[in-house]
Coordinates of C-alpha atoms in Angstrom, one line a residue:
M1 CA -10.4 -1.6 15.0
T2 CA -10.8 -3.0 11.2
R3 CA -13.8 -0.9 10.8
Y4 CA -12.5 2.1 12.1
I5 CA -8.9 2.2 10.3
L6 CA -10.8 1.5 6.8
R7 CA -13.6 3.9 7.3
R8 CA -10.0 6.6 8.2
L9 CA -8.9 5.1 4.7
V10 CA -12.0 6.2 2.7
L11 CA -12.0 9.8 4.8
A12 CA -8.0 9.8 3.3
V13 CA -9.1 8.7 -0.6
V14 CA -11.7 11.7 0.2
V15 CA -9.5 14.2 1.0
V16 CA -7.2 13.6 -2.0
L17 CA -9.7 13.9 -4.0
L18 CA -10.9 17.4 -3.2
V19 CA -7.3 18.1 -2.4
T20 CA -6.9 17.6 -6.3
V21 CA -10.2 19.9 -7.4
V22 CA -9.5 22.5 -5.4
T23 CA -6.2 23.0 -6.5
F24 CA -7.4 21.5 -10.2
V25 CA -9.7 25.2 -10.2
L26 CA -7.5 27.4 -8.5
L27 CA -4.7 26.9 -11.2
H28 CA -7.4 27.7 -14.3
L29 CA -7.6 30.8 -12.3
L30 CA -4.0 31.9 -13.5
P31 CA -4.6 34.8 -15.4
G32 CA -3.7 34.0 -19.2
G33 CA -3.8 30.1 -18.0
P34 CA -1.3 28.1 -18.2
A35 CA -0.5 28.8 -22.4
R36 CA 0.4 32.6 -21.6
G37 CA 2.7 30.8 -18.9
V38 CA 4.3 28.7 -21.2
L39 CA 3.8 30.6 -24.5
G40 CA 4.9 33.7 -22.9
V41 CA 3.2 37.7 -23.0
K42 CA 3.7 37.5 -26.7
A43 CA 2.1 34.8 -28.1
T44 CA -1.0 35.3 -29.9
E45 CA -4.9 33.9 -29.9
A46 CA -3.9 32.1 -32.3
Q47 CA -0.7 30.5 -31.0
I48 CA -2.7 30.5 -26.9
A49 CA -6.2 28.5 -28.9
A50 CA -3.9 26.0 -30.9
F51 CA -2.3 25.0 -27.4
N52 CA -5.4 24.6 -25.3
H53 CA -6.7 23.0 -27.9
A54 CA -3.9 20.4 -28.0
Q55 CA -4.0 20.0 -23.7
G56 CA -8.0 20.2 -24.1
F57 CA -8.0 23.0 -21.8
D58 CA -10.7 24.2 -24.4
Q59 CA -13.0 22.0 -22.5
P60 CA -15.7 22.0 -19.9
L61 CA -13.5 22.3 -16.6
P62 CA -16.0 19.0 -15.3
V63 CA -14.6 16.7 -18.5
Q64 CA -10.8 18.6 -17.7
Y65 CA -10.7 16.9 -14.4
W66 CA -13.0 13.7 -15.6
D67 CA -10.1 12.8 -17.8
Y68 CA -7.4 14.0 -15.4
L69 CA -8.8 10.7 -12.3
L70 CA -8.6 8.8 -15.0
R71 CA -5.2 9.1 -16.0
L72 CA -4.3 9.4 -12.6
V73 CA -5.7 6.2 -11.8
R74 CA -3.7 4.7 -14.3
G75 CA -1.0 6.2 -12.9
D76 CA 0.0 9.6 -15.6
L77 CA 0.7 12.7 -14.4
G78 CA 1.0 14.2 -17.4
E79 CA 3.9 15.1 -19.2
S80 CA 6.1 18.8 -18.2
Y81 CA 5.2 21.7 -20.8
T82 CA 9.4 22.9 -19.9
Q83 CA 10.8 19.8 -19.2
N84 CA 9.5 17.5 -21.9
S85 CA 9.2 15.5 -19.3
P86 CA 6.8 13.2 -17.3
V87 CA 6.0 14.2 -14.2
S88 CA 6.4 11.2 -12.8
T89 CA 9.4 10.8 -14.1
L90 CA 10.8 14.6 -12.6
L91 CA 9.0 13.5 -9.0
A92 CA 10.4 10.0 -9.0
E93 CA 13.8 11.4 -9.6
R94 CA 13.2 14.3 -6.9
M95 CA 11.5 12.6 -4.1
P96 CA 13.8 11.1 -2.6
K97 CA 16.1 13.7 -2.3
T98 CA 13.2 15.7 -0.6
L99 CA 12.7 12.6 1.6
L100 CA 16.3 13.6 2.9
L101 CA 16.0 16.6 3.8
T102 CA 12.5 16.0 6.0
V103 CA 13.7 13.2 7.5
V104 CA 16.6 14.5 8.2
S105 CA 16.0 18.0 9.5
T106 CA 12.9 16.3 11.7
A107 CA 14.1 13.0 13.0
L108 CA 17.3 15.6 14.4
A109 CA 14.3 17.8 15.4
I110 CA 12.9 15.4 17.5
L111 CA 16.2 14.2 19.0
V112 CA 17.2 17.7 20.5
A113 CA 13.1 18.6 20.9
L114 CA 12.4 15.4 23.0
P115 CA 14.8 16.0 25.7
L116 CA 14.4 19.5 26.0
G117 CA 10.1 19.9 26.2
V118 CA 11.2 17.0 29.1
W119 CA 14.5 19.1 30.8
Q120 CA 12.3 22.3 30.2
A121 CA 9.3 21.0 32.2
V122 CA 10.9 19.7 35.0
R123 CA 12.6 23.4 35.5
R124 CA 9.0 25.2 34.8
G125 CA 9.4 28.6 36.0
R126 CA 13.1 28.9 36.0
T127 CA 15.7 31.2 34.7
A128 CA 16.6 28.9 32.2
D129 CA 13.0 28.0 31.1
V130 CA 12.5 31.3 30.6
L131 CA 15.4 31.6 28.1
T132 CA 14.7 28.4 26.7
T133 CA 10.7 29.2 25.8
A134 CA 11.7 32.6 24.8
I135 CA 14.3 31.1 22.3
T136 CA 11.8 28.6 21.1
F137 CA 8.9 31.1 20.9
V138 CA 11.2 33.6 17.9
L139 CA 12.0 30.2 16.4
Y140 CA 8.9 29.4 15.7
A141 CA 7.9 32.9 14.9
T142 CA 10.8 33.0 12.3
P143 CA 9.8 32.5 8.6
V144 CA 11.7 29.5 7.2
F145 CA 12.5 32.3 4.4
F146 CA 14.1 34.6 7.2
L147 CA 15.7 31.9 8.7
S148 CA 18.0 30.4 6.0
L149 CA 19.1 34.1 5.0
V150 CA 20.0 34.4 7.9
L151 CA 21.9 31.1 8.1
I152 CA 23.5 32.2 4.9
I153 CA 25.1 35.2 6.1
L154 CA 26.1 33.6 8.8
F155 CA 27.8 31.4 8.0
A156 CA 28.2 31.4 4.1
Q157 CA 29.4 34.8 4.7
V158 CA 30.1 36.6 7.9
L159 CA 31.8 33.5 8.7
P160 CA 32.6 31.3 5.8
W161 CA 31.4 27.7 7.3
F162 CA 29.9 26.2 4.4
P163 CA 28.2 26.6 1.5
A164 CA 26.0 29.1 0.6
Q165 CA 24.0 25.9 -1.9
A166 CA 23.1 22.8 -0.8
A167 CA 24.3 19.5 -2.5
Q168 CA 24.2 18.4 -6.0
G169 CA 23.7 15.6 -7.5
E170 CA 21.3 13.3 -9.8
T171 CA 21.4 9.9 -6.7
I172 CA 21.2 10.2 -3.1
G173 CA 25.4 8.6 -2.6
E174 CA 26.8 12.7 -4.7
L175 CA 24.6 14.4 -1.9
L176 CA 25.8 12.4 1.2
S177 CA 29.0 13.0 -0.3
Q178 CA 29.4 16.8 0.4
P179 CA 28.3 17.3 4.1
G180 CA 28.9 20.5 4.4
A181 CA 26.9 21.7 1.5
L182 CA 23.5 19.7 3.8
V183 CA 24.4 21.5 7.2
L184 CA 23.0 24.5 5.9
P185 CA 19.1 23.2 4.6
V186 CA 19.0 21.3 7.7
L187 CA 19.5 23.3 10.5
A188 CA 16.8 25.9 8.3
G189 CA 14.4 22.9 7.8
T190 CA 15.1 22.0 11.9
G191 CA 14.6 24.8 13.4
A192 CA 10.4 25.6 13.6
A193 CA 9.7 21.7 14.0
L194 CA 12.5 21.8 17.0
A195 CA 11.0 25.0 18.4
A196 CA 6.9 23.0 18.3
F197 CA 8.3 19.7 19.5
S198 CA 9.7 21.0 22.0
R199 CA 6.7 23.2 23.4
Y200 CA 3.9 20.2 22.7
M201 CA 6.2 17.9 24.9
R202 CA 6.8 20.6 27.5
A203 CA 3.3 20.9 27.8
S204 CA 2.4 17.4 27.4
T205 CA 5.3 16.2 30.3
L206 CA 3.6 18.8 32.4
D207 CA 0.6 17.4 32.1
S208 CA 2.0 14.2 33.2
L209 CA 3.2 15.6 36.0
S210 CA 0.0 16.4 37.6
E211 CA -1.3 13.2 36.9
D212 CA -1.9 10.7 40.2
F213 CA 0.5 8.3 39.6
V214 CA 3.3 10.9 39.9
R215 CA 2.2 12.1 43.1
T216 CA 1.5 7.8 44.3
A217 CA 5.4 7.1 43.0
R218 CA 6.6 10.0 45.1
A219 CA 5.2 9.4 47.8
K220 CA 6.1 5.8 47.7
G221 CA 9.6 7.1 47.9
T222 CA 10.8 6.9 44.1
P223 CA 13.6 8.6 42.6
E224 CA 12.7 11.5 41.0
R225 CA 14.7 10.1 37.8
T226 CA 12.9 7.5 37.7
I227 CA 9.2 9.7 37.4
I228 CA 10.4 11.3 35.1
W229 CA 12.2 9.0 32.5
Q230 CA 10.2 5.9 33.0
H231 CA 6.7 7.3 33.8
V232 CA 5.9 10.2 32.5
W233 CA 8.7 10.2 29.2
P234 CA 6.2 7.0 28.1
N235 CA 3.1 8.7 29.3
S236 CA 3.9 12.1 27.7
L237 CA 4.7 10.6 23.7
T238 CA 1.7 9.3 23.3
S239 CA 0.5 13.0 22.6
V240 CA 3.2 13.6 20.8
V241 CA 3.6 11.2 18.4
S242 CA -0.4 12.4 17.0
M243 CA 1.4 15.5 16.5
L244 CA 4.3 14.5 14.8
G245 CA 1.7 13.3 11.9
Y246 CA 0.0 16.6 11.9
Y247 CA 3.1 18.0 11.5
V248 CA 3.8 16.2 8.5
P249 CA 2.7 19.3 5.5
V250 CA 4.7 21.4 7.8
V251 CA 8.2 20.0 7.3
F252 CA 7.0 19.2 4.4
G253 CA 6.6 22.4 2.8
G254 CA 9.1 24.1 5.1
S255 CA 11.4 21.6 3.2
L256 CA 10.2 23.5 0.0
V257 CA 10.8 26.9 0.7
V258 CA 14.7 25.7 2.2
E259 CA 15.3 23.7 -1.6
S260 CA 14.2 27.2 -3.7
M261 CA 16.3 28.9 -0.9
F262 CA 19.7 26.7 -1.4
N263 CA 19.0 25.3 -5.0
Y264 CA 18.3 21.8 -3.4
P265 CA 17.6 20.2 -6.3
G266 CA 14.7 18.1 -4.2
I267 CA 11.3 18.6 -5.4
G268 CA 10.4 21.5 -4.1
L269 CA 12.2 24.0 -6.8
L270 CA 11.2 21.2 -9.4
F271 CA 8.1 23.5 -7.7
W272 CA 8.8 26.4 -7.5
T273 CA 10.3 26.5 -11.2
A274 CA 7.3 24.9 -11.9
T275 CA 4.8 28.2 -11.2
R276 CA 6.9 31.2 -12.8
T277 CA 6.6 28.7 -16.2
A278 CA 2.7 27.4 -15.0
D279 CA 3.9 24.7 -16.0
F280 CA 0.2 22.9 -15.1
P281 CA 1.2 19.1 -14.9
V282 CA 4.0 19.9 -12.7
L283 CA 2.3 22.2 -10.2
L284 CA -0.4 19.1 -10.2
G285 CA 1.8 16.6 -9.1
V286 CA 3.4 18.2 -6.6
V287 CA 0.5 19.2 -4.7
L288 CA -0.7 15.8 -4.5
V289 CA 2.0 14.6 -3.6
I290 CA 1.8 17.1 -0.6
A291 CA -1.5 16.5 0.1
V292 CA -1.1 11.9 0.1
A293 CA 2.2 13.0 2.3
T294 CA -0.1 15.4 4.7
V295 CA -3.0 12.0 4.7
L296 CA -0.7 8.9 5.3
G297 CA 1.6 11.4 8.2
S298 CA -2.4 11.9 9.7
L299 CA -3.4 7.8 9.2
L300 CA -0.1 6.3 10.5
A301 CA -0.3 8.8 13.4
D302 CA -3.8 6.8 14.4
L303 CA -1.7 4.2 13.4
V304 CA 1.0 4.5 15.7
Q305 CA -1.9 5.8 18.8
L306 CA -3.6 2.9 18.5
A307 CA -0.9 0.8 19.0
I308 CA 1.0 2.4 21.8
D309 CA -1.8 3.6 23.8
P310 CA -4.8 1.8 25.2
R311 CA -7.6 4.2 25.7
V312 CA -7.4 5.7 22.3
R313 CA -7.4 1.7 21.0
V314 CA -10.8 1.5 23.3
K315 CA -12.8 5.1 21.9
G316 CA -11.5 3.3 18.4
A317 CA -13.2 0.2 18.9
R318 CA -15.8 1.6 20.8
S319 CA -16.9 4.0 17.7

């Protein structure tokens, strides 16, 4: 098992490195490069050349990437061109706020979606299941930005129950002190995740209901409620746990869109601002954070499965 875990850790490092390579190359293909984005369209060729020389952009791309890796090992993510602050500082300030939005949205989605998926599976083919399935399909297919706009129009304009702008503040405490301003961003972040988890839980529960142990329990006269919640529910959760880890980048990406739509002061808004100003170090820093979160989510899902599912432990030991 130790060998399996070490192999997954090595693979995680390789994936993160590949993400940094691809991102580094793509950002250098931006029209005009970072210099044009920072200095503006009126910058002269001499000013652009001076900027590129000061930032090392006149070096060959492999040399630039190697220098970036060396700084990365030392924990140096560079300095923002537009905010005159280290990228690591900007990320450290905003990451807790993004985690707050992501964790609350995901937790709410799971709390609603898992029981909903079981409820649908038990009522498979009935009117309630068909209607719920249709609603979740629509919710899953709706882009996060469009769902955010609908929520703003309905609940901030037509029915002015909540503010259109998210909670503002420098600390988590200040954000939590404005619960009404967190409602719409949380709902927007919950939508697609709720639909995905409920559909996956429904399918997993249907698979469990067709297993031999369910038929045996029914033949023994075990009450249906006991079968569902003591046998089917735990067995169905194992596959959903793996999905949770792989869904981390989707939830994280959705939070980035939500933050820009509601002006929420997290790394999503930071990323959106950096794209408009071609703030190269900030863009790289945010992409690196998302890549690490994705890899850690996948690794965490594998480790949780190892802990709760004996079949996975046996397979891991054999590999």
